[in-house]
Tab-separated table of C-alpha atoms and ligand atoms in Angstrom:
chain	number	residue	atom	x	y	z
A	1	MET	CA	65.015	164.042	150.435
A	2	TYR	CA	68.557	163.288	149.132
A	3	ASP	CA	69.909	159.900	148.096
A	4	TYR	CA	73.644	159.465	148.673
A	5	SER	CA	73.641	155.661	148.620
A	6	ASN	CA	76.763	154.236	146.997
A	7	LYS	CA	78.538	157.556	147.522
A	8	THR	CA	81.639	158.042	149.668
A	9	VAL	CA	81.779	161.139	151.842
A	10	PHE	CA	84.986	162.183	153.654
A	11	VAL	CA	84.708	164.741	156.461
A	12	SER	CA	87.875	166.272	157.889
A	13	GLY	CA	87.174	167.419	161.442
A	14	GLY	CA	84.058	165.259	161.253
A	15	THR	CA	84.066	164.049	164.847
A	16	SER	CA	82.160	166.833	166.595
A	17	GLY	CA	79.941	169.868	166.173
A	18	ILE	CA	79.010	171.181	162.747
A	19	ASN	CA	81.142	168.707	160.797
A	20	LEU	CA	79.783	165.679	162.673
A	21	GLY	CA	76.276	167.036	161.989
A	22	ILE	CA	77.137	167.087	158.282
A	23	ALA	CA	78.510	163.528	158.492
A	24	HIS	CA	75.282	162.301	160.146
A	25	ALA	CA	73.124	163.896	157.467
A	26	PHE	CA	75.044	162.190	154.644
A	27	ALA	CA	75.060	158.854	156.532
A	28	LYS	CA	71.276	159.091	156.980
A	29	ALA	CA	71.017	159.668	153.223
A	30	GLY	CA	72.823	156.368	152.590
A	31	ALA	CA	76.470	157.423	152.132
A	32	ARG	CA	79.632	155.610	153.259
A	33	LEU	CA	81.369	157.904	155.721
A	34	VAL	CA	85.004	158.543	156.565
A	35	VAL	CA	85.818	161.001	159.342
A	36	MET	CA	89.226	162.299	160.374
A	37	SER	CA	90.404	164.262	163.415
A	38	ARG	CA	93.276	164.210	165.896
A	39	LYS	CA	91.824	162.298	168.829
A	40	GLN	CA	91.335	158.550	168.472
A	41	ASP	CA	88.549	158.472	171.099
A	42	LYS	CA	86.545	161.122	169.227
A	43	VAL	CA	87.103	159.285	165.944
A	44	ASP	CA	85.927	155.971	167.444
A	45	ALA	CA	82.816	157.535	168.997
A	46	ALA	CA	81.870	159.308	165.764
A	47	VAL	CA	82.325	156.136	163.686
A	48	GLU	CA	80.105	154.135	166.062
A	49	ALA	CA	77.406	156.819	165.971
A	50	LEU	CA	77.550	157.047	162.171
A	51	LYS	CA	77.267	153.273	161.752
A	52	ALA	CA	73.954	153.415	163.629
A	53	HIS	CA	72.378	154.760	160.411
A	54	GLY	CA	72.978	151.328	158.873
A	55	GLY	CA	75.796	152.088	156.426
A	56	GLU	CA	79.573	151.780	156.458
A	57	ALA	CA	81.738	154.219	158.376
A	58	PHE	CA	85.445	154.430	159.056
A	59	GLY	CA	87.754	156.898	160.765
A	60	HIS	CA	91.351	158.122	160.862
A	61	ALA	CA	93.156	159.819	163.726
A	62	ALA	CA	95.308	162.397	161.950
A	63	ASP	CA	96.312	166.017	162.412
A	64	VAL	CA	95.573	168.113	159.307
A	65	ARG	CA	98.909	169.892	159.895
A	66	ASP	CA	100.710	166.637	159.099
A	67	TYR	CA	100.595	166.212	155.303
A	68	ALA	CA	101.955	162.659	155.349
A	69	ALA	CA	99.240	161.548	157.789
A	70	VAL	CA	96.496	163.252	155.760
A	71	ASP	CA	97.811	161.698	152.554
A	72	ALA	CA	97.837	158.240	154.177
A	73	ALA	CA	94.200	158.694	155.295
A	74	PHE	CA	93.092	159.400	151.719
A	75	LYS	CA	95.116	156.497	150.295
A	76	ASP	CA	93.497	154.172	152.814
A	77	THR	CA	90.032	155.561	152.062
A	78	ALA	CA	90.502	154.961	148.337
A	79	SER	CA	91.663	151.390	148.929
A	80	ARG	CA	88.570	150.675	151.065
A	81	PHE	CA	85.837	152.601	149.285
A	82	GLY	CA	87.157	153.731	145.883
A	83	SER	CA	86.834	157.338	144.784
A	84	ILE	CA	85.504	160.118	147.007
A	85	ASP	CA	82.265	161.784	145.892
A	86	VAL	CA	81.957	164.440	148.592
A	87	LEU	CA	84.815	166.000	150.556
A	88	ILE	CA	84.135	168.310	153.481
A	89	SER	CA	87.151	170.148	154.912
A	90	GLY	CA	86.051	171.459	158.290
A	91	ALA	CA	88.863	170.921	160.814
A	92	ALA	CA	89.610	174.200	162.571
A	93	GLY	CA	90.871	175.751	165.778
A	94	ASN	CA	89.890	178.993	167.447
A	95	PHE	CA	90.368	180.926	170.647
A	96	PRO	CA	89.345	184.533	171.256
A	97	ALA	CA	92.222	186.864	172.077
A	98	PRO	CA	93.225	190.436	171.245
A	99	ALA	CA	96.040	190.680	168.695
A	100	MET	CA	98.595	191.496	171.385
A	101	GLY	CA	97.441	188.436	173.346
A	102	ILE	CA	98.135	186.084	170.459
A	103	SER	CA	101.680	184.727	170.496
A	104	PRO	CA	103.420	183.981	167.186
A	105	ASN	CA	102.892	180.295	167.896
A	106	GLY	CA	99.201	180.865	168.695
A	107	PHE	CA	98.719	182.676	165.355
A	108	LYS	CA	100.667	179.957	163.545
A	109	SER	CA	98.649	177.167	165.190
A	110	VAL	CA	95.334	178.532	163.922
A	111	VAL	CA	96.670	179.332	160.439
A	112	ASP	CA	98.297	175.895	160.249
A	113	ILE	CA	95.086	174.080	161.207
A	114	ASP	CA	92.559	176.177	159.265
A	115	LEU	CA	94.449	177.302	156.153
A	116	LEU	CA	97.432	174.988	155.675
A	117	GLY	CA	95.227	172.117	156.904
A	118	THR	CA	92.573	172.914	154.287
A	119	PHE	CA	95.246	172.994	151.580
A	120	HIS	CA	96.622	169.670	152.817
A	121	VAL	CA	93.169	168.067	152.792
A	122	VAL	CA	92.069	169.226	149.344
A	123	ARG	CA	95.496	168.576	147.817
A	124	ALA	CA	95.856	165.066	149.249
A	125	ALA	CA	92.247	164.192	148.350
A	126	PHE	CA	92.398	165.451	144.773
A	127	PRO	CA	93.823	162.283	143.120
A	128	TYR	CA	91.002	160.257	144.680
A	129	LEU	CA	88.052	162.559	143.922
A	130	THR	CA	85.385	161.287	141.532
A	131	LYS	CA	86.002	162.972	138.179
A	132	PRO	CA	83.675	164.240	136.914
A	133	GLY	CA	81.155	164.737	139.691
A	134	ALA	CA	82.917	165.325	143.020
A	135	SER	CA	81.807	168.120	145.333
A	136	VAL	CA	84.274	169.694	147.757
A	137	ILE	CA	83.119	172.010	150.534
A	138	ASN	CA	85.463	174.021	152.732
A	139	ILE	CA	83.923	175.191	155.998
A	140	SER	CA	84.678	178.888	156.258
A	141	ALA	CA	83.343	181.557	158.638
A	142	PRO	CA	82.045	185.144	158.461
A	143	GLN	CA	85.479	186.194	159.800
A	144	ALA	CA	86.839	185.418	156.305
A	145	SER	CA	85.448	188.674	154.957
A	146	ILE	CA	84.333	190.645	158.033
A	147	PRO	CA	86.919	191.786	160.579
A	148	MET	CA	86.045	190.687	164.103
A	149	ASP	CA	87.645	191.751	167.389
A	150	PHE	CA	89.760	189.043	169.073
A	151	GLN	CA	89.861	187.041	165.823
A	152	MET	CA	92.894	188.315	163.861
A	153	HIS	CA	94.297	184.799	163.425
A	154	VAL	CA	90.953	183.267	162.419
A	155	CYS	CA	90.075	186.159	160.066
A	156	ALA	CA	93.412	185.754	158.298
A	157	ALA	CA	93.174	181.968	158.098
A	158	LYS	CA	89.568	181.751	156.896
A	159	ALA	CA	90.137	184.491	154.283
A	160	GLY	CA	92.828	182.198	152.925
A	161	VAL	CA	90.468	179.228	153.000
A	162	ASP	CA	88.021	181.054	150.709
A	163	MET	CA	90.843	181.827	148.286
A	164	VAL	CA	91.790	178.141	148.247
A	165	THR	CA	88.145	177.492	147.289
A	166	ARG	CA	88.141	180.047	144.477
A	167	VAL	CA	91.480	179.103	142.926
A	168	ALA	CA	90.687	175.380	143.054
A	169	ALA	CA	87.302	176.083	141.424
A	170	LEU	CA	89.140	177.709	138.503
A	171	GLU	CA	91.674	174.921	138.171
A	172	TRP	CA	89.414	171.900	138.741
A	173	GLY	CA	86.189	172.972	137.028
A	174	GLY	CA	87.340	171.493	133.724
A	175	LEU	CA	87.637	168.078	135.395
A	176	GLY	CA	84.083	168.269	136.715
A	177	VAL	CA	85.115	168.882	140.326
A	178	ARG	CA	83.086	171.603	142.053
A	179	ILE	CA	84.453	173.318	145.165
A	180	ASN	CA	82.617	175.831	147.353
A	181	SER	CA	82.810	177.282	150.859
A	182	ILE	CA	79.983	177.274	153.366
A	183	SER	CA	80.185	180.094	155.887
A	184	PRO	CA	78.108	179.194	158.951
A	185	GLY	CA	76.676	181.850	161.225
A	186	PRO	CA	76.492	181.304	164.982
A	187	ILE	CA	75.547	177.665	165.519
A	188	GLU	CA	73.982	176.728	168.839
A	189	GLY	CA	75.712	174.253	171.134
A	190	THR	CA	79.025	174.085	169.271
A	191	GLU	CA	82.582	174.382	170.543
A	192	GLY	CA	83.120	177.365	168.255
A	193	MET	CA	80.254	179.274	169.869
A	194	ASN	CA	81.227	178.181	173.390
A	195	ARG	CA	84.603	179.788	172.764
A	196	LEU	CA	83.371	182.930	171.006
A	197	ALA	CA	80.484	183.574	173.406
A	198	PRO	CA	81.669	182.192	176.737
A	199	ASN	CA	79.192	184.120	178.895
A	200	ALA	CA	75.508	185.094	178.877
A	201	ALA	CA	76.200	188.694	177.826
A	202	ALA	CA	78.202	187.616	174.776
A	203	HIS	CA	75.581	184.988	173.931
A	204	ALA	CA	72.800	187.608	173.996
A	205	LEU	CA	74.867	190.021	171.908
A	206	ILE	CA	75.242	187.456	169.185
A	207	LEU	CA	71.578	186.489	169.291
A	208	ASN	CA	70.510	190.123	168.970
A	209	SER	CA	72.788	190.689	165.977
A	210	VAL	CA	71.285	187.957	163.753
A	211	PRO	CA	68.527	189.359	161.480
A	212	LEU	CA	66.521	186.122	161.677
A	213	GLY	CA	66.693	186.443	165.477
A	214	CYS	CA	67.932	182.974	166.326
A	215	TYR	CA	71.018	180.769	166.380
A	216	GLY	CA	71.449	178.231	163.604
A	217	SER	CA	71.609	174.487	164.139
A	218	THR	CA	74.078	171.903	162.849
A	219	ASP	CA	71.173	170.610	160.708
A	220	ASP	CA	70.984	173.984	158.934
A	221	ILE	CA	74.590	173.594	157.794
A	222	ALA	CA	74.146	169.914	156.925
A	223	GLU	CA	71.128	170.680	154.718
A	224	ALA	CA	73.152	173.271	152.808
A	225	ALA	CA	76.045	170.813	152.372
A	226	MET	CA	73.723	168.088	151.054
A	227	TRP	CA	72.120	170.469	148.568
A	228	LEU	CA	75.434	171.971	147.449
A	229	SER	CA	76.856	168.480	146.827
A	230	SER	CA	73.787	167.287	144.905
A	231	PRO	CA	73.077	167.502	141.169
A	232	LEU	CA	70.654	170.351	142.011
A	233	ALA	CA	73.733	172.546	142.462
A	234	ARG	CA	75.603	171.227	139.384
A	235	TYR	CA	76.320	174.735	138.017
A	236	ILE	CA	77.632	176.192	141.280
A	237	THR	CA	81.358	176.346	141.959
A	238	GLY	CA	83.737	178.809	143.617
A	239	VAL	CA	81.110	180.466	145.809
A	240	VAL	CA	81.143	181.292	149.505
A	241	LEU	CA	77.646	180.483	150.731
A	242	PRO	CA	76.620	182.155	153.988
A	243	VAL	CA	74.239	180.007	156.049
A	244	ASP	CA	73.924	182.505	158.831
A	245	GLY	CA	70.443	183.948	159.298
A	246	GLY	CA	71.648	187.139	157.618
A	247	TRP	CA	74.391	187.688	160.237
A	248	SER	CA	76.985	188.703	157.644
A	249	LEU	CA	74.781	191.575	156.401
A	250	GLY	CA	76.033	193.781	159.239
A	251	GLY	CA	75.349	192.048	162.520
A	252	VAL	CA	78.805	190.518	162.752
A	253	SER	CA	80.429	193.948	162.971
A	254	ALA	CA	77.842	195.245	165.465
A	255	MET	CA	78.312	192.172	167.623
A	256	SER	CA	82.100	192.380	167.396
A	257	MET	CA	82.231	195.844	168.984
A	258	GLY	CA	79.957	194.753	171.837
A	259	LEU	CA	81.786	191.498	172.317
A	260	LYS	CA	84.997	193.314	173.144
A	261	LYS	CA	83.176	194.987	176.053
A	262	ALA	CA	81.352	191.820	177.128
A	263	MET	CA	84.691	190.030	177.329
A	264	GLY	CA	86.447	192.829	179.144
A	265	GLY	CA	88.564	193.970	176.175
B	1	COA	N1	94.611	182.666	174.244
B	1	COA	C1	95.855	182.970	173.775
B	1	COA	N2	96.712	182.027	173.283
B	1	COA	C2	96.276	180.741	173.265
B	1	COA	C3	95.012	180.369	173.743
B	1	COA	C4	94.152	181.391	174.252
B	1	COA	N3	92.917	181.122	174.717
B	1	COA	N4	94.878	179.025	173.571
B	1	COA	C5	96.030	178.583	173.032
B	1	COA	N5	96.862	179.616	172.839
B	1	COA	C6	98.240	179.561	172.328
B	1	COA	C7	99.138	178.727	173.236
B	1	COA	O1	99.575	179.470	174.368
B	1	COA	C8	100.266	178.369	172.288
B	1	COA	O2	101.143	179.438	172.096
B	1	COA	P1	102.612	179.494	172.870
B	1	COA	O3	103.338	178.251	172.470
B	1	COA	O4	103.228	180.743	172.369
B	1	COA	O5	102.290	179.513	174.337
B	1	COA	C9	99.549	178.210	170.948
B	1	COA	O6	98.284	178.881	171.073
B	1	COA	C10	99.303	176.763	170.601
B	1	COA	O7	98.610	176.149	171.671
B	1	COA	P2	98.568	174.569	171.825
B	1	COA	O8	97.578	174.260	172.900
B	1	COA	O9	99.952	174.016	171.934
B	1	COA	O10	98.030	174.185	170.357
B	1	COA	P3	97.329	172.920	169.845
B	1	COA	O11	97.847	172.717	168.498
B	1	COA	O12	97.358	171.793	170.804
B	1	COA	O13	95.772	173.401	169.794
B	1	COA	C11	94.268	175.273	169.466
B	1	COA	C12	95.288	174.318	168.844
B	1	COA	C13	94.995	176.277	170.328
B	1	COA	C14	93.560	175.982	168.335
B	1	COA	C15	93.267	174.506	170.386
B	1	COA	O14	92.385	175.433	170.954
B	1	COA	C16	92.475	173.434	169.662
B	1	COA	O15	92.929	172.305	169.553
B	1	COA	N6	91.263	173.745	169.135
B	1	COA	C17	90.405	172.780	168.414
B	1	COA	C18	88.954	172.926	168.795
B	1	COA	C19	88.395	174.285	168.441
B	1	COA	O16	89.085	175.297	168.499
B	1	COA	N7	87.105	174.278	168.085
B	1	COA	C20	86.445	175.446	167.571
B	1	COA	C21	86.536	175.426	166.080
B	1	COA	S1	86.013	176.954	165.436
B	2	NAP	P1	84.450	171.607	166.798
B	2	NAP	O1	83.316	170.777	167.306
B	2	NAP	O2	85.570	171.916	167.725
B	2	NAP	O3	85.000	170.907	165.470
B	2	NAP	C1	86.343	170.958	165.086
B	2	NAP	C2	86.712	169.588	164.541
B	2	NAP	O4	88.018	169.661	163.980
B	2	NAP	C3	86.768	168.507	165.599
B	2	NAP	O5	86.340	167.285	165.023
B	2	NAP	C4	88.258	168.401	165.954
B	2	NAP	O6	88.528	167.107	166.476
B	2	NAP	C5	88.857	168.678	164.589
B	2	NAP	N1	90.208	169.237	164.623
B	2	NAP	C6	90.653	170.332	165.295
B	2	NAP	N2	91.952	170.529	165.074
B	2	NAP	C7	92.333	169.544	164.213
B	2	NAP	C8	93.570	169.204	163.601
B	2	NAP	N3	94.672	169.916	163.836
B	2	NAP	N4	93.610	168.130	162.774
B	2	NAP	C9	92.497	167.387	162.539
B	2	NAP	N5	91.304	167.663	163.088
B	2	NAP	C10	91.235	168.722	163.914
B	2	NAP	O7	83.949	173.018	166.254
B	2	NAP	P2	82.662	173.627	165.500
B	2	NAP	O8	82.285	174.835	166.255
B	2	NAP	O9	81.638	172.595	165.212
B	2	NAP	O10	83.345	174.142	164.138
B	2	NAP	C11	83.364	173.344	162.963
B	2	NAP	C12	83.713	174.191	161.753
B	2	NAP	O11	82.736	175.229	161.571
B	2	NAP	C13	85.064	174.916	161.848
B	2	NAP	O12	85.657	174.939	160.555
B	2	NAP	C14	84.671	176.319	162.267
B	2	NAP	O13	85.644	177.281	161.911
B	2	NAP	C15	83.373	176.495	161.487
B	2	NAP	N6	82.462	177.509	162.032
B	2	NAP	C16	81.842	177.294	163.213
B	2	NAP	C17	80.898	178.204	163.676
B	2	NAP	C18	80.124	177.932	164.933
B	2	NAP	O14	79.144	178.635	165.217
B	2	NAP	N7	80.488	176.942	165.703
B	2	NAP	C19	80.637	179.379	162.946
B	2	NAP	C20	81.348	179.602	161.761
B	2	NAP	C21	82.241	178.648	161.302
B	2	NAP	P3	89.858	166.729	167.331
B	2	NAP	O15	89.830	167.568	168.553
B	2	NAP	O16	89.750	165.247	167.567
B	2	NAP	O17	91.020	167.024	166.455
């Protein structure tokens, strides 16, 4: 349905889960892929899998908290593939814990990965983005605007991510660079959901709080990313797009209260 041949797509955190699903979708549509995450073995496995679609793929082992390493990854990408047409910033960390169970370093770790890491990625990528024409997507979460028990660190970090999106949209629109957030709902089979719903009771609670009555898939998020990065979305910038089965309409809060009980809070 989409043709991304001759386009370069960079996915931070693109070695597993939702972000790897996005990378596969763009690779299937003909794009050159670059993925970046901390663990070399995950990077190597993702690159091999992405190459199976027939196009070029490359990877970098880098921690988004390390600006110099992120900057080097973008410099290298530009020297290999030229400018970057689509940038997905999706690296994130999460663990469920009540506020008093989050140490200062635990709070800092999540904020540093999700928020500072997003800033690092979009800032370091900016010189190499295709101008005009690039699409940047930050992967947010419903916690950015809806308070959720056991998620104080993630709520704070992802709220910041959406503000990075909005401010950059203001500043970069004139150069023809669009930047948006996608806010996924509960996505089946992902590390994020394994952590947030670690038992059957929590899993059922989440399922019952989604208006469409089902979990989403990594393909659901990938489809939204492909559309949002295409010319069909040329007039869209600075938005936070929920792809969540209607979860953010109220179900997140209902689930959050039950989750505390299901997890013994
Ligand atoms: N409950 C409470 N605190 C926790 C915790 C938990 N389940 N898991 C980690 N922490 C705390 C640690 O105790 C540490 O704090 P301390 O130094 O005061 O003891 C702090 O968080 C950092 O932990 P560390 O393991 O050193 O951090 P890291 O940088 O190696 O890893 C995490 C970052 C904690 C976010 C880790 O879970 C991670 O790498 N996650 C990536 C995958 C992921 O979360 N996927 C889902 C995406 S939504
Ligand atoms: P995941 O599989 O754990 O993906 C996280 C990715 O980020 C991995 O590739 C991981 O690889 C990388 N990463 C983590 N810390 C990093 C760091 N410091 N530097 C560089 N890379 C790092 O999780 P997921 O559940 O698919 O989540 C993906 C995104 O969707 C996240 O932004 C998350 O907040 C968002 N989201 C998920 C859900 C859901 O239902 N799962 C819902 C809403 C939003 P390494 O371990 O190799 O670093």
